[in-house]
CSV table of C-alpha atoms and ligand atoms in Angstrom, one decimal:
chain,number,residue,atom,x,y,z
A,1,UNK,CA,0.0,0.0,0.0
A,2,UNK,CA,1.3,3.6,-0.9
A,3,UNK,CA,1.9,6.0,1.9
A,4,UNK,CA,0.0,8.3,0.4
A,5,UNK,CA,-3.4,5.9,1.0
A,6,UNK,CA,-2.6,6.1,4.6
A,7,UNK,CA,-2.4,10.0,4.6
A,8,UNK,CA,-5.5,10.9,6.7
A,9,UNK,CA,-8.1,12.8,5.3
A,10,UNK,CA,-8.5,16.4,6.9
A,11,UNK,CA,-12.2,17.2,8.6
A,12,UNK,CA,-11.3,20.2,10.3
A,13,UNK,CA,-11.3,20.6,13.9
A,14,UNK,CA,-8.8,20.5,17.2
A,15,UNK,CA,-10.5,23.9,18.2
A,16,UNK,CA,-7.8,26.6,17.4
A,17,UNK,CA,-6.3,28.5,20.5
A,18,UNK,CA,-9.3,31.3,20.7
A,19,UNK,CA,-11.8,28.8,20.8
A,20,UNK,CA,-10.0,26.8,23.0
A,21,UNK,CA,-9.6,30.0,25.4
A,22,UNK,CA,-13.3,30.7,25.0
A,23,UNK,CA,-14.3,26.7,26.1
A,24,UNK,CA,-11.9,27.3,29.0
A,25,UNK,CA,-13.2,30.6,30.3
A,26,UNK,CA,-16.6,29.5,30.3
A,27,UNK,CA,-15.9,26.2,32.0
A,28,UNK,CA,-14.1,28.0,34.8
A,29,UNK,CA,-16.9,30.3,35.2
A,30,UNK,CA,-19.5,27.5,35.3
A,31,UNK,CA,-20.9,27.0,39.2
A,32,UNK,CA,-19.6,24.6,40.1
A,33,UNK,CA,-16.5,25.0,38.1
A,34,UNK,CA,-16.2,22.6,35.1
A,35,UNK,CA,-13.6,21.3,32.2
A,36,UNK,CA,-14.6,18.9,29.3
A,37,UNK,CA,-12.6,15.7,29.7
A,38,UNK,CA,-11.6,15.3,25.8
A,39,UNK,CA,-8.4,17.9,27.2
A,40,UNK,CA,-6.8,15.1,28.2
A,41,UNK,CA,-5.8,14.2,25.2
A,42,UNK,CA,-2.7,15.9,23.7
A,43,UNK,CA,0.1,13.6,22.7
A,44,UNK,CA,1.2,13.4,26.7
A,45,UNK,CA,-2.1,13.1,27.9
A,46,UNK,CA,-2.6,10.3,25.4
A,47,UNK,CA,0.8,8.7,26.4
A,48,UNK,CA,-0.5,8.6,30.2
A,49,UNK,CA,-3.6,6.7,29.1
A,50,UNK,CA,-1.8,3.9,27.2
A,51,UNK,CA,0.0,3.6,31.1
A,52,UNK,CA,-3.5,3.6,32.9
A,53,UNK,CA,-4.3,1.0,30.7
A,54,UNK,CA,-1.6,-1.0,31.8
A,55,UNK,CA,-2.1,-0.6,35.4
A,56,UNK,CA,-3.1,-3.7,37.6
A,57,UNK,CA,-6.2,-1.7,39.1
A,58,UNK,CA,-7.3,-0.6,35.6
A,59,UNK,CA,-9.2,-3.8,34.5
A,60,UNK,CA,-11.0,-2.3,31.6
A,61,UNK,CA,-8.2,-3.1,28.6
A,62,UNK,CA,-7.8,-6.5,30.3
A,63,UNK,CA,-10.7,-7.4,30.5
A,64,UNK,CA,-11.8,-6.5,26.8
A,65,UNK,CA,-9.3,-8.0,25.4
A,66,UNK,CA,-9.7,-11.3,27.6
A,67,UNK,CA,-13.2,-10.9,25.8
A,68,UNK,CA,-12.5,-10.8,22.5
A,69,UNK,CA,-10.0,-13.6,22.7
A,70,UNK,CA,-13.0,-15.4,24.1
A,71,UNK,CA,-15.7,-14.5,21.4
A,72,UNK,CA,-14.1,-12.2,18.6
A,73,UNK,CA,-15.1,-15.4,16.1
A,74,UNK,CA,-18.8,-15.2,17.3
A,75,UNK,CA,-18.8,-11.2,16.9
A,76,UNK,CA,-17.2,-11.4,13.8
A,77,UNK,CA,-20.1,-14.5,12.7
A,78,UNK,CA,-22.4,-11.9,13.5
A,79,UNK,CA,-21.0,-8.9,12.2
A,80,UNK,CA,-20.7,-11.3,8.6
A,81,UNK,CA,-18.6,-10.7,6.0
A,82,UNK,CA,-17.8,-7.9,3.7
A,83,UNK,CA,-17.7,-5.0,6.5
A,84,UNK,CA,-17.1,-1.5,6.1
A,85,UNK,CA,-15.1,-1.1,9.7
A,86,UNK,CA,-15.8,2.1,11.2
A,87,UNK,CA,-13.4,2.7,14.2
A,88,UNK,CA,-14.3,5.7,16.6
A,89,UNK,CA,-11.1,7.2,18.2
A,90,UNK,CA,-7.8,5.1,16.6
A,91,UNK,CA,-8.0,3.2,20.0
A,92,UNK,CA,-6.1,0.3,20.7
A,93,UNK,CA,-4.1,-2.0,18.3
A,94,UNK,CA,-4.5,-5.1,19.8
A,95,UNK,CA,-8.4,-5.2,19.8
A,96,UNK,CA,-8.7,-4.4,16.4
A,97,UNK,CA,-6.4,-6.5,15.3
A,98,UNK,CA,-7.9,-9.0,17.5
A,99,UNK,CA,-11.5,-8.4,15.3
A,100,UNK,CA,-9.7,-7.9,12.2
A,101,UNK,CA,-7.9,-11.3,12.3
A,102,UNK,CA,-11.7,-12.6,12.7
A,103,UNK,CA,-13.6,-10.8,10.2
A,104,UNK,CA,-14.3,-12.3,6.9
A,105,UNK,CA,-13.2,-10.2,3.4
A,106,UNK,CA,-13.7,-6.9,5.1
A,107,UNK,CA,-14.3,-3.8,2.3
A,108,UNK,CA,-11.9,-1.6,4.7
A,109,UNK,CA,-11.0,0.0,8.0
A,110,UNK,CA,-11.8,3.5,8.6
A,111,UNK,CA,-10.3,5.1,11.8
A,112,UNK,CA,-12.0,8.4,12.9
A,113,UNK,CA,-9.7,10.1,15.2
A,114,UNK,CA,-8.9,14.0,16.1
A,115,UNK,CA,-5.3,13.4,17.3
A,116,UNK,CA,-3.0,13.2,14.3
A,117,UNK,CA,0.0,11.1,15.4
A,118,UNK,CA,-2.1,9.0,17.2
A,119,UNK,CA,-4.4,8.1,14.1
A,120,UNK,CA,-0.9,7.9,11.7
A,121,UNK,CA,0.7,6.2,14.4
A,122,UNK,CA,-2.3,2.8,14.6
A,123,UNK,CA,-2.9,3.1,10.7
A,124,UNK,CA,0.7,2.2,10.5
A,125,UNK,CA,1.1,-1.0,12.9
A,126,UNK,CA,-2.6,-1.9,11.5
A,127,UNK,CA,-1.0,-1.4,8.2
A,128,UNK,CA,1.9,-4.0,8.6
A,129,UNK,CA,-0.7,-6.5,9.8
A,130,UNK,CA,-2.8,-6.3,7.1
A,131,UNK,CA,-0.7,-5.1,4.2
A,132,UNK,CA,-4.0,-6.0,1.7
A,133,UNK,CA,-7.0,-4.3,3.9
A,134,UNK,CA,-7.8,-1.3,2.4
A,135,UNK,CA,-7.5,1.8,5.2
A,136,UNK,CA,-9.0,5.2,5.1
A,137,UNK,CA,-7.9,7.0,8.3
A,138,UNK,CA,-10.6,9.9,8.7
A,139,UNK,CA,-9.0,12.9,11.1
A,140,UNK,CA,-12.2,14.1,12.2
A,141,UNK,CA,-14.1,14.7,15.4
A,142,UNK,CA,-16.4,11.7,15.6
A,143,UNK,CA,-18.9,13.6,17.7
A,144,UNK,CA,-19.8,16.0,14.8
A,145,UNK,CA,-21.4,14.2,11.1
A,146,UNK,CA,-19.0,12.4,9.5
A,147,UNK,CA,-18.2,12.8,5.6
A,148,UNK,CA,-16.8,8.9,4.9
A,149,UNK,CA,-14.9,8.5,2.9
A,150,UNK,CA,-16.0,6.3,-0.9
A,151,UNK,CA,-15.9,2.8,-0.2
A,152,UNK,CA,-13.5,0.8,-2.4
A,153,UNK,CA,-16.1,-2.0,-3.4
A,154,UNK,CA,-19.8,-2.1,-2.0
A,155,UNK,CA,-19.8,-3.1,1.5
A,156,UNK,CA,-22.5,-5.6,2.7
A,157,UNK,CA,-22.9,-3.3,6.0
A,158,UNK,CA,-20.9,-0.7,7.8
A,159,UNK,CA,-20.5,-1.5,11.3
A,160,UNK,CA,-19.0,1.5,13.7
A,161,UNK,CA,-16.5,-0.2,16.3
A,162,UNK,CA,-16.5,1.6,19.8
A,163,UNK,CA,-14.3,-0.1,22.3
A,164,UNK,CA,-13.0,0.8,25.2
A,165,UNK,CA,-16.6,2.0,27.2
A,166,UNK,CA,-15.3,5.5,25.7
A,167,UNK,CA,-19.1,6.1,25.7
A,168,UNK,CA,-19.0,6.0,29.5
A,169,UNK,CA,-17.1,9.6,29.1
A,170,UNK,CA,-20.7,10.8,27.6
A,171,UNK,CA,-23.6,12.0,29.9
A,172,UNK,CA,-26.9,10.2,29.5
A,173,UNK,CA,-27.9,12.8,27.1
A,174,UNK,CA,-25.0,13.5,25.1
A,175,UNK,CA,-24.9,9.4,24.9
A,176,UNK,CA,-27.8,9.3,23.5
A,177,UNK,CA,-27.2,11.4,20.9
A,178,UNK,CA,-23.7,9.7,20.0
A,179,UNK,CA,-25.4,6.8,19.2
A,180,UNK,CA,-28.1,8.4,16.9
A,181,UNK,CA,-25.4,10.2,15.2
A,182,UNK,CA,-23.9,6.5,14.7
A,183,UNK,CA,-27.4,5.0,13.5
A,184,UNK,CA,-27.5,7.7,11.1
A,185,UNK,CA,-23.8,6.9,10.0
A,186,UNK,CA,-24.4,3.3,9.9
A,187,UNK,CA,-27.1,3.1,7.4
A,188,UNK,CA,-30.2,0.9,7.4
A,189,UNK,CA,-28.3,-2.7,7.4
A,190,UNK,CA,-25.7,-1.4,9.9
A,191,UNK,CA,-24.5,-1.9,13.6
A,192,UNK,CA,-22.6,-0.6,16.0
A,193,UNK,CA,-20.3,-2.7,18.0
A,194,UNK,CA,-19.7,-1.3,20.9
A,195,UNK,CA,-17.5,-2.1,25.0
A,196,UNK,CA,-19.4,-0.9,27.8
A,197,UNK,CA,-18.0,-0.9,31.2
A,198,UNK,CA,-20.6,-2.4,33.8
A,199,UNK,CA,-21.6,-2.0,37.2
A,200,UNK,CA,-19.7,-4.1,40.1
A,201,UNK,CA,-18.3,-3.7,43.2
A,202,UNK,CA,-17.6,0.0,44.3
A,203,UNK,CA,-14.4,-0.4,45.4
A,204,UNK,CA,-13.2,-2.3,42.5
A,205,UNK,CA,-14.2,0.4,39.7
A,206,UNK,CA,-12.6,3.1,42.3
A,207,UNK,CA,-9.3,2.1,42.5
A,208,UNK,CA,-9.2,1.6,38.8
A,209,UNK,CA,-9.0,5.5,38.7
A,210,UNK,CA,-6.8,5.9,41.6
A,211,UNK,CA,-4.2,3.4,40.6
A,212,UNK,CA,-1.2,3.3,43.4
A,213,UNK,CA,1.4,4.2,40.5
A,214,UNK,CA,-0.2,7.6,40.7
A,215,UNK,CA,-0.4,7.6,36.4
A,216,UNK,CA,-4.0,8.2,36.9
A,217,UNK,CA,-3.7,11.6,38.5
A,218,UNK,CA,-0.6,12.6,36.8
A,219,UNK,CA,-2.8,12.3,33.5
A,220,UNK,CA,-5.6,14.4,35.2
A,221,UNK,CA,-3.6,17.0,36.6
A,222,UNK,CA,-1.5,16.9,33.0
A,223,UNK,CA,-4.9,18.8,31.3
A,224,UNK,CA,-3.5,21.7,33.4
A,225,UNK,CA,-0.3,21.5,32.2
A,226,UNK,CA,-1.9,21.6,28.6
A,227,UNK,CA,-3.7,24.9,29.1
A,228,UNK,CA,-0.4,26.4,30.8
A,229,UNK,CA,1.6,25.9,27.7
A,230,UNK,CA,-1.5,26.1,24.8
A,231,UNK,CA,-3.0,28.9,26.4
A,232,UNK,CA,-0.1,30.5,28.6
A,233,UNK,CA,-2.1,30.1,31.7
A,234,UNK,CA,-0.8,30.1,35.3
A,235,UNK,CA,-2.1,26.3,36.8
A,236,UNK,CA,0.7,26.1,39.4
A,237,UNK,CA,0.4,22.0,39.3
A,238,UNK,CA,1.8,21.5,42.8
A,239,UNK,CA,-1.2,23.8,44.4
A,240,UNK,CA,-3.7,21.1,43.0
A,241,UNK,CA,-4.5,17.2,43.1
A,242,UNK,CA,-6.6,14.4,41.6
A,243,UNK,CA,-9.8,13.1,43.2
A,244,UNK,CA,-11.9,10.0,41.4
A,245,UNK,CA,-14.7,8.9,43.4
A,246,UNK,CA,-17.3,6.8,42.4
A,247,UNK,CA,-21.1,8.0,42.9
A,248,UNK,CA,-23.4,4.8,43.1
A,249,UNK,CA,-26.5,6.6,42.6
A,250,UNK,CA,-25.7,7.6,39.4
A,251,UNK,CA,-23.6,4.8,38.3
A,252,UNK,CA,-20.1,6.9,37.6
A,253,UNK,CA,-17.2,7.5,38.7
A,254,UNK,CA,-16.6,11.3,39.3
A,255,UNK,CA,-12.9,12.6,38.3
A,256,UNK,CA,-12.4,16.4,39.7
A,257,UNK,CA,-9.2,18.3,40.2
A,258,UNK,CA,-9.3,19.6,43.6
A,259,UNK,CA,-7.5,22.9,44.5
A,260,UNK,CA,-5.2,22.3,47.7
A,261,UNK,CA,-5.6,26.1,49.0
A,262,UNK,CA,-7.0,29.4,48.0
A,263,UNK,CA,-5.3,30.6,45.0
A,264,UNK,CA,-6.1,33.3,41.7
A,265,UNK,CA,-5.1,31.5,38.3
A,266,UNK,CA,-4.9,33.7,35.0
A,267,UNK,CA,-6.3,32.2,31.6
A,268,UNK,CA,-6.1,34.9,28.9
A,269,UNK,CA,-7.5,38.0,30.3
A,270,UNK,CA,-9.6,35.9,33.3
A,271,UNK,CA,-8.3,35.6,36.8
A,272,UNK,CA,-9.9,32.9,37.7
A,273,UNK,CA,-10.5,32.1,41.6
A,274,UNK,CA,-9.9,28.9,43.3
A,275,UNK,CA,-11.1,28.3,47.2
A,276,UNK,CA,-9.6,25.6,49.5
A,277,UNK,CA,-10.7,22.2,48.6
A,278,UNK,CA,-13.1,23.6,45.7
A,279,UNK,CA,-13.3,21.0,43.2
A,280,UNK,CA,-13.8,21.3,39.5
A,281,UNK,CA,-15.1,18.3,37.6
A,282,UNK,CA,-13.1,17.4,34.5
A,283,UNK,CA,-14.8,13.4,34.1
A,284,UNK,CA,-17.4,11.1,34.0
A,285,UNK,CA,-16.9,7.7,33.6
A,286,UNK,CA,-20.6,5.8,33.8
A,287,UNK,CA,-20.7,2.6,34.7
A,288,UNK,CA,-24.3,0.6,33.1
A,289,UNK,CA,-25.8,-2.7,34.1
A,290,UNK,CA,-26.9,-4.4,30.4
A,291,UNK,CA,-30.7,-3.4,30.9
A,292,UNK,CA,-29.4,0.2,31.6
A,293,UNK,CA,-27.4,0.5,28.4
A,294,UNK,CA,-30.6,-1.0,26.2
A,295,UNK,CA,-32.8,1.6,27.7
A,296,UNK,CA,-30.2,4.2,26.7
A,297,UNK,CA,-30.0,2.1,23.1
A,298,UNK,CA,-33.6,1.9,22.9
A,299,UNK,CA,-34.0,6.1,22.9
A,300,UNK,CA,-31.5,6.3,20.2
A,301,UNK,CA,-33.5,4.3,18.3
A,302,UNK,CA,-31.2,1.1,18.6
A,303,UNK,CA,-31.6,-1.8,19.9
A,304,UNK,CA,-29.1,-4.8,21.6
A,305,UNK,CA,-28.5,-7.3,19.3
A,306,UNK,CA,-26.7,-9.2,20.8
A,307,UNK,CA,-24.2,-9.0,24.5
A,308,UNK,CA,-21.0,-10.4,25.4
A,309,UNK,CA,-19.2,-10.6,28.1
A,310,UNK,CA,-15.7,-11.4,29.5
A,311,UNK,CA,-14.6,-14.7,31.5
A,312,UNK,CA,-14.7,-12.2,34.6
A,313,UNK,CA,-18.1,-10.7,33.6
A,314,UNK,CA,-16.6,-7.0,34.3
A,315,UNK,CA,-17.3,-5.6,31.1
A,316,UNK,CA,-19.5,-5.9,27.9
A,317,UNK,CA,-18.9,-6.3,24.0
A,318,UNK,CA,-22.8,-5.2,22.6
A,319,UNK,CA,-23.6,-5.2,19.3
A,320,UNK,CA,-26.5,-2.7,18.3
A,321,UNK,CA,-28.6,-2.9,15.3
A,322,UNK,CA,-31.7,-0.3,13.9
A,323,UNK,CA,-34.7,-0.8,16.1
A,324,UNK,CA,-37.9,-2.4,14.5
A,325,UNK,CA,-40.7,0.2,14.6
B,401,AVI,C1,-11.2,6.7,27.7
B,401,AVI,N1,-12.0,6.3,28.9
B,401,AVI,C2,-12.9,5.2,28.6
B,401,AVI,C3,-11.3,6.2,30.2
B,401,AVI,C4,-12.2,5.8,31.3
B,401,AVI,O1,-12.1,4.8,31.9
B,401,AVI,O2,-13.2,6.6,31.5
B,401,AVI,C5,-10.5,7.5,30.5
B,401,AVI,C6,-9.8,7.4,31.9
B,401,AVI,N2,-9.9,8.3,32.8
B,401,AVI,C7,-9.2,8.0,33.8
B,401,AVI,N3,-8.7,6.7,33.6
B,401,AVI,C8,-9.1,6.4,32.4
């Protein structure tokens, strides 16, 4: 394959530096104060997440990929052959190689992914794997419609891949949404396949984001370090810590950065003010029992095909199809 195939295609986006400032102001005006959790993700940020997901207490990677070595042959039965492989975010190599060792004659793979290196970097080691698949990264913000790109031959259905309970990261209603947006993208004789995290034992899902290598709240308290040096900003890092606690009520775990005394922070022309102990929420992590996430599939029109789970019944693999009626 030429190099030039695996150039990604250009959807705009990664909001430029006003916009950026703008999305920061507002959140640190907010009552109670609040940062969207996709800040994370600059190429450090990213880094520190490939290390959470190595960590013993983070169970999530482990225990989809303990899954899909389980079933990937029965999701790929039911996915059937001649797939259009949408992937949202360029997520993890090994599960989709691990579903694209399974599927049958699939028409290509399309990562959707807003960080460049990180989509050039998987399109590449996917690339090597499968030297004859067809790949059309898309760098694009997967939350916004989607221009796809053409096909190479007529797929028998386009299935948008999910892993990683990334839709855990979404309010209820913002969920909801994301998956209409993929029902539309998907087309009539689509599905979404999709890894949900589910509910268990409080203290097991809260030490998953308070590992004892400290990586979790380094990459928390790295989102400030992001705004210091995009937006100049004056987060002294040492005046502020982590906190992930998990809320049972509403099924999530609760990720704030907490400010460790009184203290005046400039962003732009904003002095923002911090109290002792005040607490600005920067992540939701929701956590769903499998009726839960069919309700929320049902209101976006979808409904669960079909449900797998992992030898340690800690996490889900669902695949989603069009709801009759
Ligand atoms: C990407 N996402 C599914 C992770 C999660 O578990 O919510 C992000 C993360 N935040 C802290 N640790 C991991």
């Amino acid at each position: 394959m030429s190099l030039q195939a695996l150039e990604p295609r250009d959807d705009d986006r990664r909001p430029p530096a006003s916009e950026l400032l703008e999305i920061v102001q507002r959140g640190l005006r907010a009552q109670p104060k609040r940062l969207p959790s996709w800040l994370f993700y600059d190429e450090r940020g990213s880094e520190l997440f490939e290390q959470i997901c190595e960590q013993p207490e983070y169970y999530l990677t482990r225990a989809e990929i303990a899954l899909l070595e389980a079933h990937a042959g029965d999701i790929a039965r039911t996915l059937g052959p001649d797939v259009r492989l949408v992937e949202y975010g360029s997520g993890n190599a090994v599960k989709t190689r691990q579903l694209l060792e399974h599927l049958v004659s699939p028409v290509c793979y399309v990562p959707v992914e807003i960080a460049s290196e990180a989509l050039a970097a998987s399109v590449q080691r996917l690339a090597e794997r499968f030297p004859a698949l067809p790949m059309q990264p898309l760098h694009a913000d997967f939350t916004r419609p989607l221009r796809l790109p053409i096909p190479p031959r007529a797929p028998r259905r386009t299935v948008i891949y999910f892993p990683g309970s990334t839709i855990g990261n979404f309010e209820q209603r913002e969920a909801i949404q994301l998956l209409r947006t993929m029902r539309d993208e998907m087309g009539e004789a689509g599905g979404v396949l999709i890894g949900v995290d589910l509910k268990k034992d409080a203290a097991r899902i809260e030490s998953a984001y308070n590992d004892g290598a400290g990586i979790t709240a380094e990459f928390t308290l790295n989102m400030l370090a992001r705004l210091n040096r995009e937006l100049g900003s004056d987060f002294h890092l040492d005046a502020f810590r982590h906190r992930a606690h998990y809320n049972p009520l509403a099924g999530r775990i609760e990720t704030h950065i907490i400010s460790t005394r009184e203290q005046k922070v400039r962003v732009g022309r904003m002095l923002a003010t911090f109290a002792e102990d005040e607490a600005m929420l920067v992540e939701y992590s929701c956590k769903y029992s499998p009726e839960d996430f069919a309700a929320m599939a049902h209101k976006a029109g979808l409904e669960v095909a079909k449900l797998w789970l992992d030898p340690e019944q800690l996490f889900s693999v669902q695949y989603l199809v069009r709801r009759a009626g």
